[in-house]
Amino acid sequence: MMSQVKKKSFMKKILSNVMDSEAHEKRPPILTSSKQDISPHITNDGEMKHYLCGCCAAFNNVAITYPIQKVLFRQQLYGIQTRDAILQLRRDGFRNLYRGILPPLMQKTTTLSLMFGLYEDLSCLLHKHVSAPEFATRGVAAVLAGTTEAIFTPLERVQTLLQDHKHHDKFTNTCQAFKALKCYGIGEYYRGLVPILFRNGLSNVLFFGLRGPIKEHLPTATTPSAHFVNDFISGGLLGAMLGFLIFPINVVKTRMQSQIGGEFQSFPKVFQKIWLERDRKLINLFRGAHLNYHRSLISWGIINATYGFLLKVI
């Protein structure tokens, strides 16, 4: 009897060892490690989506609104009426209507890609590592994204030169304008950097902080087309408001960037000069602001609606 009991217990041990080894062999360690390897790529794909949507939204906007922007530019630079600016463009001819579009196309697709993408990335990063209220971390993320956008100031600088009819005989294309500035040093590419930094930081904070609350006050959207319309309205209204608010900053920036060579004048000094030229009247600083309002309404409506649409589709 004792030998039979020992045999049974011995057989049980063997069976349990066999079952354990089989269970160990059936465990899927490769699946676990593969999940760990794949998850970062999934996250990166989700993050890259914001950059791609911002880029496409910018391209769509520039292609549609560039002629309006060119009329506005002439008003900012010379302080002329809308009708006079349009007559200038008519005299330049259709061939020159889209002259200078390459720099804003390159600049806007790049900067808006960074604006949306970096804002989302930096917001998540700051939220994880900084113990501060969400509105504060998002505000800092918006300012940092706007500061990064300023790296591409040279594109905006060249766009200003190509749009100014005074330089039509000097530059025939974007590459030629870039080469012409090279002899003045790297600083020449970054004329107007201070107003650009101030403009980007302020507008980013207000745009990202207010676009959600504005959309919440619109009628509830139940269909994709209704969401698209709400995104267009919220982005357009906010963009128009910001465009009007920062208009004098852009006036100073345009004047600074229209100069080639010579002294680098400060923001206050250029502002004072323009103020005196325009008879010390605030209304004269806003010449072209009504056109900018409508352009921003359309532009940021297109950008916000396209971005929101692509974010759902991609």
Coordinates of C-alpha atoms in Angstrom, one line a residue:
M1 CA 0.0 0.0 0.0
M2 CA 2.8 2.4 0.9
S3 CA 4.5 1.8 -2.3
Q4 CA 1.3 2.5 -4.3
V5 CA 0.8 5.8 -2.4
K6 CA 4.4 6.8 -3.1
K7 CA 3.9 5.9 -6.8
K8 CA 0.7 8.0 -7.0
S9 CA 2.4 11.0 -5.3
F10 CA 5.4 10.7 -7.6
M11 CA 3.2 10.6 -10.7
K12 CA 1.3 13.7 -9.5
K13 CA 4.6 15.6 -9.2
I14 CA 5.6 14.6 -12.7
L15 CA 2.2 15.6 -14.1
S16 CA 2.3 19.0 -12.3
N17 CA 5.8 19.7 -13.6
V18 CA 4.8 18.8 -17.1
M19 CA 1.7 21.0 -16.9
D20 CA 3.8 23.9 -15.5
S21 CA 6.3 23.6 -18.3
E22 CA 3.6 23.5 -20.9
A23 CA 1.9 26.5 -19.3
H24 CA 5.2 28.3 -19.4
E25 CA 5.7 27.5 -23.0
K26 CA 2.2 28.7 -23.9
R27 CA 2.8 32.1 -22.3
P28 CA 3.0 34.9 -24.9
P29 CA 6.1 36.9 -23.9
I30 CA 6.6 38.1 -27.5
L31 CA 3.1 39.5 -27.6
T32 CA 3.8 41.5 -24.4
S33 CA 7.0 42.9 -25.6
S34 CA 5.5 43.7 -29.0
K35 CA 2.8 45.8 -27.3
Q36 CA 5.5 47.7 -25.5
D37 CA 7.4 48.2 -28.8
I38 CA 4.3 49.2 -30.8
S39 CA 2.7 51.5 -28.3
P40 CA 5.2 54.4 -28.7
H41 CA 4.6 54.3 -32.5
I42 CA 0.8 54.4 -32.0
T43 CA 1.3 57.4 -29.8
N44 CA 3.6 59.1 -32.3
D45 CA 1.1 58.6 -35.1
G46 CA -1.6 60.3 -33.0
E47 CA 0.8 63.2 -32.2
M48 CA 1.8 63.6 -35.8
K49 CA -1.8 63.9 -36.8
H50 CA -2.0 67.4 -35.3
Y51 CA 1.0 68.6 -37.3
L52 CA -0.4 67.2 -40.6
C53 CA -3.9 68.7 -40.1
G54 CA -2.4 72.1 -39.3
C55 CA -0.2 71.9 -42.4
C56 CA -3.2 71.1 -44.7
A57 CA -5.4 73.7 -43.1
A58 CA -2.7 76.4 -43.8
F59 CA -2.3 75.4 -47.4
N60 CA -6.0 75.6 -48.0
N61 CA -6.2 79.0 -46.4
V62 CA -3.3 80.6 -48.2
A63 CA -4.4 79.4 -51.6
I64 CA -7.9 81.0 -51.1
T65 CA -7.1 84.2 -49.3
Y66 CA -3.7 85.4 -50.8
P67 CA -5.2 88.2 -53.0
I68 CA -7.0 89.7 -50.0
Q69 CA -3.8 89.5 -48.0
K70 CA -2.0 91.4 -50.7
V71 CA -4.5 94.3 -50.7
L72 CA -4.2 94.4 -47.0
F73 CA -0.4 94.5 -47.1
R74 CA -0.4 97.5 -49.4
Q75 CA -2.7 99.4 -46.9
Q76 CA -0.5 98.5 -44.0
L77 CA 2.7 99.6 -45.7
Y78 CA 1.4 102.9 -47.4
G79 CA -1.7 103.8 -45.3
I80 CA -3.8 104.0 -48.4
Q81 CA -7.5 103.3 -48.9
T82 CA -8.8 99.9 -50.1
R83 CA -9.8 101.2 -53.5
D84 CA -6.3 102.6 -54.1
A85 CA -4.6 99.3 -53.0
I86 CA -6.8 97.4 -55.4
L87 CA -6.0 99.8 -58.2
Q88 CA -2.3 99.3 -57.5
L89 CA -2.8 95.5 -57.9
R90 CA -4.7 96.1 -61.1
R91 CA -1.8 98.2 -62.5
D92 CA 0.6 95.4 -61.5
G93 CA -1.4 92.9 -63.6
F94 CA -2.7 89.4 -63.0
R95 CA 0.8 88.0 -63.5
N96 CA 2.0 89.7 -60.3
L97 CA -1.2 88.9 -58.3
Y98 CA 0.2 85.7 -56.8
R99 CA 3.8 87.1 -56.8
G100 CA 5.3 86.2 -53.4
I101 CA 2.9 83.4 -52.6
L102 CA 5.7 80.8 -52.1
P103 CA 7.1 82.3 -48.9
P104 CA 3.7 82.5 -47.1
L105 CA 2.8 79.1 -48.4
M106 CA 6.0 77.7 -46.9
Q107 CA 5.7 79.8 -43.8
K108 CA 2.1 79.2 -43.0
T109 CA 2.1 75.5 -43.7
T110 CA 5.2 75.1 -41.4
T111 CA 4.2 77.5 -38.7
L112 CA 0.6 76.4 -38.4
S113 CA 1.8 72.8 -38.4
L114 CA 4.0 73.7 -35.4
M115 CA 1.4 75.9 -33.8
F116 CA -1.2 73.1 -33.5
G117 CA 1.3 70.2 -33.1
L118 CA 3.6 71.8 -30.6
Y119 CA 0.7 73.2 -28.6
E120 CA -0.8 69.7 -28.1
D121 CA 2.6 68.1 -27.4
L122 CA 3.8 70.8 -25.0
S123 CA 0.4 70.9 -23.2
C124 CA 0.6 67.2 -22.5
L125 CA 4.2 67.4 -21.5
L126 CA 3.7 70.3 -19.1
H127 CA 0.5 68.7 -17.7
K128 CA 2.5 65.6 -16.8
H129 CA 5.5 67.2 -15.3
V130 CA 4.3 70.6 -13.9
S131 CA 1.9 70.8 -10.9
A132 CA 0.0 73.9 -12.1
P133 CA -3.6 74.6 -13.2
E134 CA -4.5 73.4 -16.7
F135 CA -5.1 76.9 -18.0
A136 CA -1.6 78.0 -17.0
T137 CA 0.1 75.0 -18.6
R138 CA -1.9 75.5 -21.8
G139 CA -1.1 79.2 -21.8
V140 CA 2.7 78.5 -21.5
A141 CA 2.4 75.9 -24.2
A142 CA 0.7 78.4 -26.5
V143 CA 3.5 81.0 -25.9
L144 CA 6.2 78.4 -26.5
A145 CA 4.6 77.2 -29.7
G146 CA 4.4 80.8 -30.9
T147 CA 8.0 81.5 -30.0
T148 CA 9.1 78.4 -32.0
E149 CA 7.1 79.6 -35.0
A150 CA 9.2 82.8 -35.1
I151 CA 12.2 80.7 -36.3
F152 CA 10.6 81.0 -39.8
T153 CA 10.7 84.8 -39.7
P154 CA 12.9 84.9 -42.8
L155 CA 10.0 83.6 -44.9
E156 CA 7.7 86.3 -43.7
R157 CA 10.5 88.8 -44.3
V158 CA 11.0 87.8 -47.9
Q159 CA 7.2 87.8 -48.5
T160 CA 7.1 91.4 -47.4
L161 CA 9.8 92.4 -49.9
L162 CA 8.2 90.5 -52.8
Q163 CA 4.8 92.1 -52.1
D164 CA 6.1 95.7 -52.0
H165 CA 6.0 97.1 -55.5
K166 CA 9.1 99.2 -54.7
H167 CA 11.1 96.0 -54.9
H168 CA 9.6 94.5 -58.1
D169 CA 12.6 95.5 -60.1
K170 CA 15.1 94.1 -57.6
F171 CA 13.7 90.7 -57.0
T172 CA 12.0 88.4 -59.5
N173 CA 11.5 85.4 -57.2
T174 CA 11.9 84.1 -53.7
C175 CA 15.4 82.6 -54.2
Q176 CA 16.7 85.9 -55.5
A177 CA 15.3 87.8 -52.5
F178 CA 17.0 85.4 -50.1
K179 CA 20.3 85.7 -51.9
A180 CA 20.1 89.5 -52.0
L181 CA 19.8 89.6 -48.2
K182 CA 22.7 87.3 -47.6
C183 CA 25.3 90.0 -48.0
Y184 CA 23.8 91.9 -45.1
G185 CA 24.3 89.1 -42.6
I186 CA 21.9 86.7 -40.8
G187 CA 20.3 89.5 -38.8
E188 CA 18.8 91.0 -41.9
Y189 CA 16.6 87.9 -42.3
Y190 CA 15.1 88.5 -38.8
R191 CA 14.0 92.2 -39.1
G192 CA 10.8 92.5 -37.3
L193 CA 11.4 89.6 -35.0
V194 CA 10.3 91.5 -31.8
P195 CA 6.7 92.3 -33.1
I196 CA 6.4 88.8 -34.5
L197 CA 7.3 87.2 -31.1
F198 CA 4.8 89.5 -29.3
R199 CA 2.1 88.9 -31.9
N200 CA 2.5 85.1 -31.9
G201 CA 2.5 84.7 -28.2
L202 CA -0.5 86.9 -27.6
S203 CA -2.6 85.5 -30.5
N204 CA -1.8 81.9 -29.6
V205 CA -2.8 82.2 -26.0
L206 CA -6.1 83.9 -26.9
F207 CA -6.9 81.5 -29.8
F208 CA -6.3 78.3 -27.9
G209 CA -7.9 79.6 -24.8
L210 CA -11.1 81.0 -26.3
R211 CA -11.9 78.8 -29.3
G212 CA -13.4 76.0 -27.1
P213 CA -15.7 78.3 -25.0
I214 CA -16.9 80.2 -28.2
K215 CA -17.9 76.9 -29.8
E216 CA -19.7 75.8 -26.7
H217 CA -22.0 78.8 -27.0
L218 CA -23.0 77.9 -30.5
P219 CA -26.0 75.7 -31.2
T220 CA -25.3 72.0 -30.5
A221 CA -23.9 70.2 -33.6
T222 CA -25.4 66.8 -34.3
T223 CA -23.9 66.1 -37.8
P224 CA -20.4 66.4 -39.3
S225 CA -21.6 69.3 -41.5
A226 CA -22.9 71.1 -38.4
H227 CA -19.6 70.6 -36.6
F228 CA -17.8 72.0 -39.7
V229 CA -20.0 75.1 -39.6
N230 CA -19.5 75.6 -35.9
D231 CA -15.7 75.2 -36.3
F232 CA -15.8 77.8 -39.1
I233 CA -17.8 80.3 -37.1
S234 CA -15.9 79.9 -33.9
G235 CA -12.5 80.1 -35.6
G236 CA -13.6 82.9 -37.9
L237 CA -15.0 85.1 -35.1
L238 CA -12.0 84.5 -32.9
G239 CA -9.5 85.1 -35.8
A240 CA -11.3 88.3 -36.8
M241 CA -11.2 89.6 -33.2
L242 CA -7.5 88.8 -32.8
G243 CA -6.7 90.2 -36.3
F244 CA -8.2 93.5 -35.3
L245 CA -6.5 93.5 -31.9
I246 CA -3.0 92.9 -33.2
F247 CA -3.4 95.0 -36.4
P248 CA -1.1 97.9 -35.2
I249 CA 1.6 95.3 -34.3
N250 CA 1.5 94.0 -37.9
V251 CA 1.7 97.6 -39.2
V252 CA 4.9 98.1 -37.4
K253 CA 6.2 94.7 -38.4
T254 CA 5.5 95.4 -42.1
R255 CA 7.3 98.8 -42.0
M256 CA 10.4 97.2 -40.3
Q257 CA 10.6 94.3 -42.8
S258 CA 10.2 96.6 -45.8
Q259 CA 13.6 98.1 -45.2
I260 CA 16.8 96.5 -46.6
G261 CA 20.0 97.3 -44.9
G262 CA 20.7 100.3 -42.7
E263 CA 20.0 100.7 -39.0
F264 CA 17.9 98.2 -37.0
Q265 CA 15.3 100.4 -35.4
S266 CA 13.5 99.3 -32.3
F267 CA 9.8 98.6 -32.1
P268 CA 8.9 101.8 -30.1
K269 CA 11.0 103.9 -32.5
V270 CA 9.3 102.6 -35.6
F271 CA 5.9 102.9 -34.0
Q272 CA 6.6 106.5 -33.1
K273 CA 7.6 107.3 -36.7
I274 CA 4.4 105.7 -38.1
W275 CA 2.3 107.5 -35.4
L276 CA 3.7 110.9 -36.5
E277 CA 3.3 110.1 -40.2
R278 CA -0.3 109.3 -39.7
D279 CA -1.1 112.6 -37.9
R280 CA -1.2 111.0 -34.4
K281 CA -4.6 109.5 -35.0
L282 CA -5.4 106.1 -33.8
I283 CA -7.8 105.5 -36.6
N284 CA -5.1 106.0 -39.1
L285 CA -3.1 103.1 -37.6
F286 CA -6.1 100.9 -38.3
R287 CA -6.3 101.6 -42.1
G288 CA -7.0 98.3 -43.7
A289 CA -8.2 96.8 -40.4
H290 CA -11.8 96.3 -41.8
L291 CA -10.4 94.3 -44.7
N292 CA -8.1 92.4 -42.3
Y293 CA -11.2 91.7 -40.1
H294 CA -13.0 90.1 -43.1
R295 CA -9.8 88.3 -44.3
S296 CA -9.2 86.9 -40.8
L297 CA -12.8 85.9 -40.5
I298 CA -12.5 83.9 -43.7
S299 CA -8.9 82.7 -43.0
W300 CA -9.3 81.4 -39.5
G301 CA -12.7 80.0 -40.3
I302 CA -11.1 78.0 -43.1
I303 CA -8.2 77.0 -40.9
N304 CA -10.2 76.0 -37.8
A305 CA -12.9 74.1 -39.9
T306 CA -10.3 72.3 -42.1
Y307 CA -8.3 71.4 -39.0
G308 CA -11.3 70.1 -37.1
F309 CA -12.5 68.1 -40.1
L310 CA -9.2 66.5 -40.9
L311 CA -8.7 65.7 -37.3
K312 CA -11.8 63.5 -37.4
V313 CA -11.1 62.0 -40.8
I314 CA -7.4 61.1 -40.5

